[in-house]
Coordinates of C-alpha atoms in Angstrom, one line a residue:
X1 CA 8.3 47.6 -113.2
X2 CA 7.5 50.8 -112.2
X3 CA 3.9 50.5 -112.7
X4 CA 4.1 47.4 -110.5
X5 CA 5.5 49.5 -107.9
X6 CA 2.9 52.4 -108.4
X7 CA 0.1 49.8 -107.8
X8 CA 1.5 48.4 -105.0
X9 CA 1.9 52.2 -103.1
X10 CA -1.5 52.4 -104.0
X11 CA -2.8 49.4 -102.3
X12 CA -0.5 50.2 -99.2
X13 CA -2.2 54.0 -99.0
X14 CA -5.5 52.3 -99.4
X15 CA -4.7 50.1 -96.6
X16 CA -3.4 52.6 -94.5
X17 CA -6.7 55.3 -95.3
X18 CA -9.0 52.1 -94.4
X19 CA -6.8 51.3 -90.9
X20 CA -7.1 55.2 -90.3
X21 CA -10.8 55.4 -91.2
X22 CA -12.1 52.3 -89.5
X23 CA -12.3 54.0 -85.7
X24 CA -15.1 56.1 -87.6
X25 CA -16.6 53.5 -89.7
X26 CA -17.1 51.0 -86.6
X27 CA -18.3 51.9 -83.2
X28 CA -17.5 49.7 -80.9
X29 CA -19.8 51.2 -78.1
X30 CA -22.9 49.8 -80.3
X31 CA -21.1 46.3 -78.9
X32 CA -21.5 47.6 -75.2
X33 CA -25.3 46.7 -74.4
X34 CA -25.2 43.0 -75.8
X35 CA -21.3 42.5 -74.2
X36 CA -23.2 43.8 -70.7
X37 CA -26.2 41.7 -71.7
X38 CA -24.5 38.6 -72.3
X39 CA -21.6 38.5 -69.8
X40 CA -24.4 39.2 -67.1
X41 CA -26.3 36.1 -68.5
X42 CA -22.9 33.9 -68.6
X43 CA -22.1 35.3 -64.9
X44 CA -25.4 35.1 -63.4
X45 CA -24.1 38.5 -62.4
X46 CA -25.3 42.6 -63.3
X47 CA -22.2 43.6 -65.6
X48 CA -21.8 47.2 -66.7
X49 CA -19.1 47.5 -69.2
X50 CA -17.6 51.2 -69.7
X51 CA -16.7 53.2 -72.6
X52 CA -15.3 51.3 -75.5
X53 CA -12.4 52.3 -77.6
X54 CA -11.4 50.3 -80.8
X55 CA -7.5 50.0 -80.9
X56 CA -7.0 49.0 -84.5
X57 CA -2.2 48.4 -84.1
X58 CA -3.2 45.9 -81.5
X59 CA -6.3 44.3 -82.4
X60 CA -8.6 44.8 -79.8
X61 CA -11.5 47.0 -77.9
X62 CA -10.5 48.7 -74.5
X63 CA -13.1 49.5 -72.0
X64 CA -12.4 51.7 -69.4
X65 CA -13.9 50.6 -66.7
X66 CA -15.6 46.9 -65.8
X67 CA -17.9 45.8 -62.9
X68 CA -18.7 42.5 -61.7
X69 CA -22.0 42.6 -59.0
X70 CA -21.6 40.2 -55.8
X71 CA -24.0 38.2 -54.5
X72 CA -26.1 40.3 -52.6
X73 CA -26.4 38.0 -50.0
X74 CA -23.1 39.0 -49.1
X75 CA -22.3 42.6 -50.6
X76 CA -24.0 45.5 -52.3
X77 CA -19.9 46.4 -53.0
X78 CA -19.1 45.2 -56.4
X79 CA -17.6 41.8 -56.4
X80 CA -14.6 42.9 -59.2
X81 CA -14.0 46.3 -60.5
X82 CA -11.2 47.1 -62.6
X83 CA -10.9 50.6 -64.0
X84 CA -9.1 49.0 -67.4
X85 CA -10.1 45.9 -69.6
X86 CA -8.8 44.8 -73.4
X87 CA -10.9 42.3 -75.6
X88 CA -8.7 40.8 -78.1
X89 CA -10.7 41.0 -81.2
X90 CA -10.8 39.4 -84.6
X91 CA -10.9 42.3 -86.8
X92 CA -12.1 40.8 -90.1
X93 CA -15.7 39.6 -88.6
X94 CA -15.7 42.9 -87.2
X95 CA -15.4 45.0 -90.0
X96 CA -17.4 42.8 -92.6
X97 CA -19.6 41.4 -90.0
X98 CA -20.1 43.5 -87.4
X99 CA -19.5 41.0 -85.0
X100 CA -18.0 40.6 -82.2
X101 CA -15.3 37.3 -81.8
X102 CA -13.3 37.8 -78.7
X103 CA -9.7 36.1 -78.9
X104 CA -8.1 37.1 -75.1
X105 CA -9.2 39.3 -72.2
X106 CA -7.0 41.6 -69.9
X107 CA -8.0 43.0 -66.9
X108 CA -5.9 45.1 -65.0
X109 CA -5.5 46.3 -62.0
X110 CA -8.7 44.6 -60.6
X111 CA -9.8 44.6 -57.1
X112 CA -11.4 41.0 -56.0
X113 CA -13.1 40.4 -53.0
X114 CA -13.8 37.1 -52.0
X115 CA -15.5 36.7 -48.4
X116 CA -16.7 33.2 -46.9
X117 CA -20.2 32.7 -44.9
X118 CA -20.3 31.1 -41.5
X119 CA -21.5 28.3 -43.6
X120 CA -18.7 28.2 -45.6
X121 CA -19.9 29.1 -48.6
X122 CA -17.9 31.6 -51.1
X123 CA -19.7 34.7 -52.5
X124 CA -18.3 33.1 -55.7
X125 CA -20.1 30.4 -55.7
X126 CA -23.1 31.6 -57.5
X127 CA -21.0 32.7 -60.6
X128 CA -22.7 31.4 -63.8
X129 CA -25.3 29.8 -61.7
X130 CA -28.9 30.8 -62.5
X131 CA -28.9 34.0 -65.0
X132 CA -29.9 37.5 -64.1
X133 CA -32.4 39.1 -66.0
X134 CA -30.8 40.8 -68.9
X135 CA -31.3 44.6 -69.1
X136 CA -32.7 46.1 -72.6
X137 CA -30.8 46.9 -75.3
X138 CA -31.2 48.3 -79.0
X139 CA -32.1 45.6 -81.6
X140 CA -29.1 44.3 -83.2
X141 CA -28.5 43.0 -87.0
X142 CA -29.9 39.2 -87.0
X143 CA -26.1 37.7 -87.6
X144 CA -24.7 40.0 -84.7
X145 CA -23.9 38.1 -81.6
X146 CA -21.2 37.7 -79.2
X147 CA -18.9 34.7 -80.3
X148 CA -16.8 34.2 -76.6
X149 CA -13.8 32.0 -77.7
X150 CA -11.4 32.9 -75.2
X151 CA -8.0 31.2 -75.5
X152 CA -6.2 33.5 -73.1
X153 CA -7.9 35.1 -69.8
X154 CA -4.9 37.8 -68.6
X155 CA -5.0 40.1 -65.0
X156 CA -2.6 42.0 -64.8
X157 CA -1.2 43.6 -60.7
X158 CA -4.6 42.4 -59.1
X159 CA -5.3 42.6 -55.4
X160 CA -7.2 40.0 -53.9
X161 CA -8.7 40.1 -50.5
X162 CA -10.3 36.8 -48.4
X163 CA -12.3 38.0 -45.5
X164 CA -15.3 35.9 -43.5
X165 CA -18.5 37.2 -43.5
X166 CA -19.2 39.7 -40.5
X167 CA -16.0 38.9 -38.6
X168 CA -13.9 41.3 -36.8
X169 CA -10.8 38.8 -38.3
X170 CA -8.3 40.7 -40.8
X171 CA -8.7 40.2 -44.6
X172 CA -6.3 38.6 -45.9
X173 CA -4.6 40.5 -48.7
X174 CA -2.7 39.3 -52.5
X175 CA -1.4 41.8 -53.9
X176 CA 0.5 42.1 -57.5
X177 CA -1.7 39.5 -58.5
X178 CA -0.5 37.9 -62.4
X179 CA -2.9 35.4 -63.8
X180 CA -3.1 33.7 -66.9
X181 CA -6.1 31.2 -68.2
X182 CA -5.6 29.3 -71.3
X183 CA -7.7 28.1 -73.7
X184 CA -10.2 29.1 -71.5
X185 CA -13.9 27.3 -71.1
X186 CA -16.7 26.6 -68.3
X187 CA -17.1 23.3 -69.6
X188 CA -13.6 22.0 -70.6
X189 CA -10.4 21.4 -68.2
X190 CA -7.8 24.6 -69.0
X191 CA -4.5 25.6 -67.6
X192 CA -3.7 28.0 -65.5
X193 CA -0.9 30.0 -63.4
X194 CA -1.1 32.7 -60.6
X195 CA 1.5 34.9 -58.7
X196 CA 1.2 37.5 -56.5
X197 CA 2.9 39.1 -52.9
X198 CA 1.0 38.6 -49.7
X199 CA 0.4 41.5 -47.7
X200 CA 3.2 42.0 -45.1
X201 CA 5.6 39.8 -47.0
X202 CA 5.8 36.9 -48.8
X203 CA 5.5 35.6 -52.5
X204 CA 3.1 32.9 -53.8
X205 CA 3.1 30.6 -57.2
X206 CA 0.6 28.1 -58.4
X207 CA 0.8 26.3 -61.5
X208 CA -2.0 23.9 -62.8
X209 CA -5.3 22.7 -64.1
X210 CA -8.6 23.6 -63.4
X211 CA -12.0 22.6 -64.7
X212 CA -14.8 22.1 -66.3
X213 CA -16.1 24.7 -63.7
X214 CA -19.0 23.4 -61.6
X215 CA -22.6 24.6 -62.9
X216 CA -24.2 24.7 -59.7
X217 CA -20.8 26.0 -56.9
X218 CA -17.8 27.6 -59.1
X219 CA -16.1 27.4 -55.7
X220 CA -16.5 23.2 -55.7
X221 CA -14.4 23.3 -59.0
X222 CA -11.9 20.6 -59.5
X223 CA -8.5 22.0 -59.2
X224 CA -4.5 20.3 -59.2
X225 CA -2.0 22.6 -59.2
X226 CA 1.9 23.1 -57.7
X227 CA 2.2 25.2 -55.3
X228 CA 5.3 27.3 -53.9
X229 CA 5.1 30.1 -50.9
X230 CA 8.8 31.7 -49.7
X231 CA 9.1 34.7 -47.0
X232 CA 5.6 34.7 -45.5
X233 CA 5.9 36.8 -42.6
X234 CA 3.9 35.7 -39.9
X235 CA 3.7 38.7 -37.7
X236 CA 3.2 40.9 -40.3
X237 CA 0.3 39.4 -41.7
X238 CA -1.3 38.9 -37.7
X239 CA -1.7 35.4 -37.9
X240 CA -2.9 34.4 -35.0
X241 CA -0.9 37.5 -33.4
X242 CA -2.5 37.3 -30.0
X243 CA -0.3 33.9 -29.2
X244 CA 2.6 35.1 -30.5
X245 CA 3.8 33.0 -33.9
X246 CA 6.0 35.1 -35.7
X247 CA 8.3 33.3 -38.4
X248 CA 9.3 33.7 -41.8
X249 CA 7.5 30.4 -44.0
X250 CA 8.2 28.6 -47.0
X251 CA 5.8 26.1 -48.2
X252 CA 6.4 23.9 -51.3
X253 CA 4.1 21.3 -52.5
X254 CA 1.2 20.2 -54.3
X255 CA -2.5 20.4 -54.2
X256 CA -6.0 18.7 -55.8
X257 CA -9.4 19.7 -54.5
X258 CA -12.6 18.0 -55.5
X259 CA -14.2 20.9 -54.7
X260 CA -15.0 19.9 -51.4
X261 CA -12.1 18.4 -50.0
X262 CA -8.1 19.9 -50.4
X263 CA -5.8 17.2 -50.3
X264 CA -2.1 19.0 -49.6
X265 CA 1.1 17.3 -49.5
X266 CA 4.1 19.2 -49.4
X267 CA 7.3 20.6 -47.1
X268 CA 7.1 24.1 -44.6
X269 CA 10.2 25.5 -43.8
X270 CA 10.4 27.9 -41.0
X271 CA 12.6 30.4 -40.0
X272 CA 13.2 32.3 -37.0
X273 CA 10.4 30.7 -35.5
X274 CA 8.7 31.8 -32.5
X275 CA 5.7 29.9 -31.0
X276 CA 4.8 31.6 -27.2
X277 CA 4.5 35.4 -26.4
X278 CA 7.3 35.2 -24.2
X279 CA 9.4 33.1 -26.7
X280 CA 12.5 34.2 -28.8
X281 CA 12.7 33.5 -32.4
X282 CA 14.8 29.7 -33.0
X283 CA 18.5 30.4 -34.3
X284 CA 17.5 26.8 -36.8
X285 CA 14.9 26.5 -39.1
X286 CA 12.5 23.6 -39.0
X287 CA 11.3 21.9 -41.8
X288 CA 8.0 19.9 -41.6
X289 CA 7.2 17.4 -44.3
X290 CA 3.1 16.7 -44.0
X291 CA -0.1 16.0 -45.8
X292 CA -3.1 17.0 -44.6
X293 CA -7.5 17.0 -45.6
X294 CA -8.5 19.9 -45.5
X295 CA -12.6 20.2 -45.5
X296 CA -13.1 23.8 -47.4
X297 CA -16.8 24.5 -46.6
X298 CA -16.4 23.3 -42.8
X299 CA -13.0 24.7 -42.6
X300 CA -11.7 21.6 -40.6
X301 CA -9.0 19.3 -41.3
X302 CA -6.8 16.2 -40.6
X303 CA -3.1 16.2 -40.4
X304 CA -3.0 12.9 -41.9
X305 CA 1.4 12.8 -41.5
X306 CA 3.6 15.3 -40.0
X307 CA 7.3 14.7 -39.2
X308 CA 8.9 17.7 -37.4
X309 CA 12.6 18.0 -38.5
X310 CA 15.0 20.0 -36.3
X311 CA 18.5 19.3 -37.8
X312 CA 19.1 15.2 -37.4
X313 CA 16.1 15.2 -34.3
X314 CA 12.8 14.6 -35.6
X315 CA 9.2 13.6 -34.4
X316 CA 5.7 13.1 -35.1
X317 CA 2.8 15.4 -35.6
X318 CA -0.7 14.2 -36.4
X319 CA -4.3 15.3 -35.7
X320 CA -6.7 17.2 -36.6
X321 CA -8.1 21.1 -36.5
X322 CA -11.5 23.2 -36.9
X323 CA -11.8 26.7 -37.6
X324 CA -14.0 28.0 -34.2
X325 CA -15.2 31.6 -35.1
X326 CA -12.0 33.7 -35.5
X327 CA -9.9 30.9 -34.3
X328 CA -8.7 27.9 -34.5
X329 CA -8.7 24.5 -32.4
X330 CA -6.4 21.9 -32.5
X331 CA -6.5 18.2 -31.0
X332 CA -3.1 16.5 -31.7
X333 CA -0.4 14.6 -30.7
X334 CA 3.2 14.8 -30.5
X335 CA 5.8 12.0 -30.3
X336 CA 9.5 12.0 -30.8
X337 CA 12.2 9.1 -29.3
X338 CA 15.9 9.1 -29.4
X339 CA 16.0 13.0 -30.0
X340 CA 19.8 14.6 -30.1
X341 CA 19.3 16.8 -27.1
X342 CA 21.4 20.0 -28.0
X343 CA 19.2 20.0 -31.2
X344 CA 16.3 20.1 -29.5
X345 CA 17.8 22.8 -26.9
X346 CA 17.0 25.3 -30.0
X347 CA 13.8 25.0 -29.6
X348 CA 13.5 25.9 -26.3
X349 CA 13.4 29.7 -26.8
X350 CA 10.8 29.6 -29.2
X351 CA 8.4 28.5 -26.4
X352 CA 9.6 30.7 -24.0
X353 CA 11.5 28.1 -21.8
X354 CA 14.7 29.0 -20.7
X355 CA 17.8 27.1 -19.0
X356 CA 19.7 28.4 -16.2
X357 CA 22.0 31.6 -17.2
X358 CA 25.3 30.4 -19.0
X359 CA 23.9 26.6 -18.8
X360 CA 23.8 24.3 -21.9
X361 CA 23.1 20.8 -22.6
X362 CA 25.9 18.7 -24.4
X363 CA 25.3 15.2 -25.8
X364 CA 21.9 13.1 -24.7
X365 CA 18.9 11.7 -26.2
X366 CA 15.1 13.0 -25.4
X367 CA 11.8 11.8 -25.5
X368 CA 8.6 13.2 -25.3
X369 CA 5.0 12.5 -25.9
X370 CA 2.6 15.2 -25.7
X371 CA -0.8 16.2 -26.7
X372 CA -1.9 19.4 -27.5
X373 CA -5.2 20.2 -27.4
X374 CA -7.6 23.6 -27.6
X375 CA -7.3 27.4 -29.7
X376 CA -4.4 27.8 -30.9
X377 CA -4.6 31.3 -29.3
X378 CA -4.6 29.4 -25.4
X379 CA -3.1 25.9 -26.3
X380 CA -3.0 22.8 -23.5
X381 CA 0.0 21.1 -24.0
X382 CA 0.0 17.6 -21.5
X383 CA 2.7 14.9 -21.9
X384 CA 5.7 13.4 -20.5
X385 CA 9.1 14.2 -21.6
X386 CA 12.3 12.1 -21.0
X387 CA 16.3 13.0 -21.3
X388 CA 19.4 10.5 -21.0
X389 CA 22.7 10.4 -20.6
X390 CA 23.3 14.1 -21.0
X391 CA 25.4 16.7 -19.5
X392 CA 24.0 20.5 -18.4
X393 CA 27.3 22.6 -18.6
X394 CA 28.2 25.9 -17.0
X395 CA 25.5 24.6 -14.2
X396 CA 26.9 23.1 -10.7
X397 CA 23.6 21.6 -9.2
X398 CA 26.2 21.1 -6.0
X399 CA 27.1 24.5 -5.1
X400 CA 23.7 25.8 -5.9
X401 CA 22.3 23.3 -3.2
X402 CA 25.7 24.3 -1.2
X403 CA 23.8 23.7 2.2
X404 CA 22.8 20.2 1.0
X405 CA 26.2 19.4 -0.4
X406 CA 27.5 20.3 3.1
X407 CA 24.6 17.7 4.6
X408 CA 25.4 15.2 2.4
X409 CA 29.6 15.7 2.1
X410 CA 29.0 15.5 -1.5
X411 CA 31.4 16.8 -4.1
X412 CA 30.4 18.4 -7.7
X413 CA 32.1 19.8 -10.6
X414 CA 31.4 22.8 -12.9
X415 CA 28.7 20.7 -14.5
X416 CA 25.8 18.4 -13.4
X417 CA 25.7 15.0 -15.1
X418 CA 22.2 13.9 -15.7
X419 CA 22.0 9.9 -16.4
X420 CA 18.5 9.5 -16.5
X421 CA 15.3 12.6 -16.3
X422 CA 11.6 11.9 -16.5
X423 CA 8.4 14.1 -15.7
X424 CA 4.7 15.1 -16.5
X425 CA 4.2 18.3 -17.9
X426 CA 1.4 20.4 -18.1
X427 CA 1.8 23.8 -20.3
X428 CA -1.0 26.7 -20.0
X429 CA -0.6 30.4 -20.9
X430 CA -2.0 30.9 -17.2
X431 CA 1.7 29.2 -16.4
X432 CA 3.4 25.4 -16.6
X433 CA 4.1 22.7 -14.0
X434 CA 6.0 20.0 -13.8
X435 CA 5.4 17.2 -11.9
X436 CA 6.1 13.9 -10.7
X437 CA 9.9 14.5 -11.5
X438 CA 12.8 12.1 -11.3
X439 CA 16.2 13.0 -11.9
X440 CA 18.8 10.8 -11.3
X441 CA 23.0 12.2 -10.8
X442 CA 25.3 10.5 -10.1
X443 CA 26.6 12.9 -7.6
X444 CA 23.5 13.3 -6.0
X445 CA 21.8 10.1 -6.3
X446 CA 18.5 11.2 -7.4
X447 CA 15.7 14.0 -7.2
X448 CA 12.1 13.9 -7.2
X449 CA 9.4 16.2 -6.9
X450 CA 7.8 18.7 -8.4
X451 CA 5.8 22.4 -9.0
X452 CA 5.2 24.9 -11.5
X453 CA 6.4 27.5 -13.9
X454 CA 4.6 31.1 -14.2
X455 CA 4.5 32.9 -17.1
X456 CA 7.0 34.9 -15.6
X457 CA 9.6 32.1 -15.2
X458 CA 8.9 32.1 -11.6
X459 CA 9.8 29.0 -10.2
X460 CA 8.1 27.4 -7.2
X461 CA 8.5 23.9 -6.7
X462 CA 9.0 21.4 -3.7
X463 CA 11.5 18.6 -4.2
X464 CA 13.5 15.8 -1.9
X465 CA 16.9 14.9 -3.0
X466 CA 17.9 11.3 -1.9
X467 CA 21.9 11.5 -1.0
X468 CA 24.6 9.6 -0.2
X469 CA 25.3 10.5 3.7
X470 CA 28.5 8.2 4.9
X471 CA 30.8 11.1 6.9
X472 CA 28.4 13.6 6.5
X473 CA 26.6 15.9 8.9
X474 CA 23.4 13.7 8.0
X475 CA 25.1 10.6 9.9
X476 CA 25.5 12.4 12.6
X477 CA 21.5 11.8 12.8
X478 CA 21.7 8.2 12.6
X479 CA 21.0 8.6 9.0
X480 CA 21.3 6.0 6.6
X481 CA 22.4 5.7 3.0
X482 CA 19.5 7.4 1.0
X483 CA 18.7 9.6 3.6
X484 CA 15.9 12.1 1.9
X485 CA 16.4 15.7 2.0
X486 CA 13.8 18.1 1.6
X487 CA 13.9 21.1 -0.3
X488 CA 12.5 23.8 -2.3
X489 CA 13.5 26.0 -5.8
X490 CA 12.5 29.4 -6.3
X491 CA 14.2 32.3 -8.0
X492 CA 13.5 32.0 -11.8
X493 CA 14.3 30.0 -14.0
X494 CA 17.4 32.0 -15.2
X495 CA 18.4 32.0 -11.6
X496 CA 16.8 29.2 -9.8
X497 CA 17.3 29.2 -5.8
X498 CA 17.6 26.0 -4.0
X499 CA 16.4 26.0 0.0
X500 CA 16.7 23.1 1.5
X501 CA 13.8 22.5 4.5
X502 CA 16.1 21.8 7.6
X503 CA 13.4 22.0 9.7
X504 CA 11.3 19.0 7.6
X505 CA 14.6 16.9 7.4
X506 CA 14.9 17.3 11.2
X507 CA 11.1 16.8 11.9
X508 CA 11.4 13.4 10.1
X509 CA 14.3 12.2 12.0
X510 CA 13.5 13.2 15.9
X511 CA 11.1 10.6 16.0
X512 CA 13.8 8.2 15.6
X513 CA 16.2 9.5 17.8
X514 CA 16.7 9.0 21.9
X515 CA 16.5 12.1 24.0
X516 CA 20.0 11.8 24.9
X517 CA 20.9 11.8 21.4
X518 CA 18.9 14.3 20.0
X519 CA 21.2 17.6 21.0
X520 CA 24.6 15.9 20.2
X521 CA 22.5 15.1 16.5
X522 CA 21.3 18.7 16.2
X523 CA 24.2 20.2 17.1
X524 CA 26.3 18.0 14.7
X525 CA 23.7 19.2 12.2
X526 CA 23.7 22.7 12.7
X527 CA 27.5 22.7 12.5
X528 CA 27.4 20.8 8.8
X529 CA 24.7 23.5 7.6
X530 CA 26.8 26.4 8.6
X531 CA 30.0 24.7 7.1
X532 CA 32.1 24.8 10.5
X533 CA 34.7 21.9 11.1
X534 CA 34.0 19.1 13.6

């Protein structure tokens, strides 16, 4: 027994001299020129490989520094460098073979850049295309040879930057960047996964398949994968920061590219959503289901279906959008019918429109149909919009037209019933108007006109409100029922002022009117605009 046990502390120190001897007995730098040589010729790509370090506890050779070239149509700046990369190695067929079998591959902490021509073309595209001419290196044994049988591709807190090719436009930056490739191979399908933080908040997942990687465009590679985005910050990452989006975005859904075409399908949440310079950010988040092509060389897309949900009001969103230099245009439509109205009131601040000061809509339904065409950055928004049967409280449309109430002998209350409300719009960032408006009351019969909005909120619009005038200061002019009153709104939209145009009522009704009637008429008039008794 003990001579069992004094052969077996033999074979263990034996072991153990051989593990501690072997970083002397194999160099794995002699490795270095065919692993350069032979990942160039794989990449299509210069590779220089630094100094290697066999580690023998966990199996593998560590390089301290790797470098990919980029195309140099694009960059003379290394496409990848990492400052740290581990080949998991099969040890037996390196120490009785001298040869190299790699088993996995970390890199960490590598800096990608990935930039896109005007053409749309990626400056990865050419990866393992034609080969680059491989640089000399010392003859090796005839059985040495890189065996690449990678069944696990590893980096480890990457950044990754997309930018377009000579643009002024920001890169856009993933940072923290985890990905894992298994069973890895050019020319089969393989799985993969990929997590990271976008620059200026925001985390992203994808989880799929991808493969066998095309031999002539690794960008047109055929990809499905699940996708999941929370807490993008808009603002922070300046997208499109000239028109003022800002919101926080969530994005869950899935993905399969051809390689030339991205079909998406999925649900955005947004949150504190703001959509015009002047806008505040919504109070409700709005959730849009869509699917969408999206053309990745052109950079041009169809919203195939888009429904806008905003608590239990929703509508329709469909069109399509090009990428235009640093921008992007959009030519789409928007419909909605039957809309709760104070659901819809929460997205009012978001485009910078704002109600009357302590006003509010209660109850209703809205319509609209609108297009929206141009940059995203100057949008053209035309349409109609529609309200019914709804109520604007804390807003006396009376006593602000207090000189017209005393015309017409009209009584309001604290709020201004709105049956029926129709009218043309036409949104710019040079300013808004609204035309061809019809409101009807029932206190004030109806109102028509119309004018514009500034990008101030200044209001300046000419309108005619058709009134009831039976023991009103209007009968004293031989007015009718429906007797049309002229008037205009100015002030601001927080605090709109109503003038009514005396002089333009009276102007239309002289013709009418016998000379010997005409002062008792006036006189009647002026009394009812000054509020004195009869």
């Amino acid at each position: 027994m003990k001579r069992i046990a004094r052969w077996i502390g033999i074979v263990v120190v034996l072991l153990l001299l051989a593990v501690l001897a072997l970083p002397f007995l194999v160099n794995p730098n002699r490795f270095r020129p065919m692993l350069e040589s032979e990942l160039s010729k794989a990449l299509a790509r210069d590779v220089k490989v630094g100094d290697l370090k066999l580690a023998i506890l966990s199996g593998g050779v560590t390089a301290e520094d790797l470098s990919i070239a980029d195309d140099p149509a694009y960059s003379r700046e290394p496409f990848l460098h990492t400052k740290s990369l581990t080949l998991g190695v099969a040890l037996w067929p390196l120490i009785f073979s001298r040869q190299l079998h790699v088993t996995d591959l970390t890199l960490d902490q590598p800096q990608i850049d990935l930039l896109q021509s005007g053409a749309g073309d990626w400056n990865f595209s050419s990866l393992g295309g034609k080969p680059v001419a491989a640089r000399g290196q010392p003859a090796e044994p005839p059985n040495a040879g890189l065996h690449l049988s990678v069944k696990l591709v590893k980096i480890a807190n990457g950044r990754l930057t997309f930018a377009q090719q000579n643009s002024n436009a920001k890169a856009r930056v993933l940072e923290n960047v985890n990905v894992e490739l298994n069973n890895f191979s050019a020319s089969a399908i393989f799985p993969f996964t990929l997590s990271g933080k976008l620059a200026g908040g925001g985390d992203i997942q994808l989880k799929g398949i991808a493969g066998p990687i095309d031999a002539t465009d690794a960008a047109q590679t055929p990809v499905k994968v699940r996708l999941k985005l929370s807490g993008f910050d808009l603002a922070a990452a300046g997208v499109e920061n000239s028109t003022g989006l800002a919101g926080l975005l969530s994005i869950d859904g899935v993905a399969a590219s051809n390689g030339k075409t991205l079909f998406l399908n999925g649900r955005l949440k947004a949150e504190r959503l703001k959509l015009a310079r002047n806008g505040t950010p919504a109070r409700e988040p709005v959730e849009f289901d869509f699917a969408l092509n999206h053309d990745m060389r052109n950079r041009a897309g169809i919203l195939r279906r888009g429904e806008i949900h905003l608590g239990n009001a929703s509508a329709s969103l469909t069109g399509t959008y090009v990428a235009q230099g640093e921008s992007t245009a959009v030519n789409m439509n928007l419909a909605g019918a039957d809309m709760p109205v104070p659901q819809l009131v929460a997205m009012l601040p978001p485009f910078g429109v704002v109600l009357p000061a302590g006003s509010s809509f209660q109850g209703g339904t809205a319509n609209a149909k609108l297009s929206l065409a141009g940059p995203v950055e100057a949008l053209i928004i035309n349409g109609s919009l529609g309200l019914s049967n709804t109520r604007l409280t804390g807003f006396d449309l009376g006593s602000k037209m207090s000189t017209i109430e005393r015309l017409s002998g009209i009584k309001t209350g604290p709020d201004t019933e709105i049956r029926t409300f129709a009218a043309t719009v036409h949104m710019a960032p040079d300013g808004s108007s609204v035309q061809d408006i019809k409101l009807v009351a029932p206190a004030l019969v109806e109102l028509s006109g119309g004018g514009t909005v500034s990008p101030s909120q200044a209001l300046d619009f000419t309108m005619r409100a058709t009134l009831h005038t039976g023991g009103s200061a209007l009968a004293m002019l031989g007015a009718k029922g429906g007797m049309g009153v002229p008037f205009t709104i100015e002030g601001t939209a927080s605090h709109p002022v109503f003038r009514p145009d005396v002089k333009g009522m009276v102007a239309g009704r002289v013709q009418s009117l016998e000379k010997n009637e005409l002062g008792k008429a006036a006189g009647g008039l002026l009394g009812g605009v000054l509020g004195k008794k009869k």
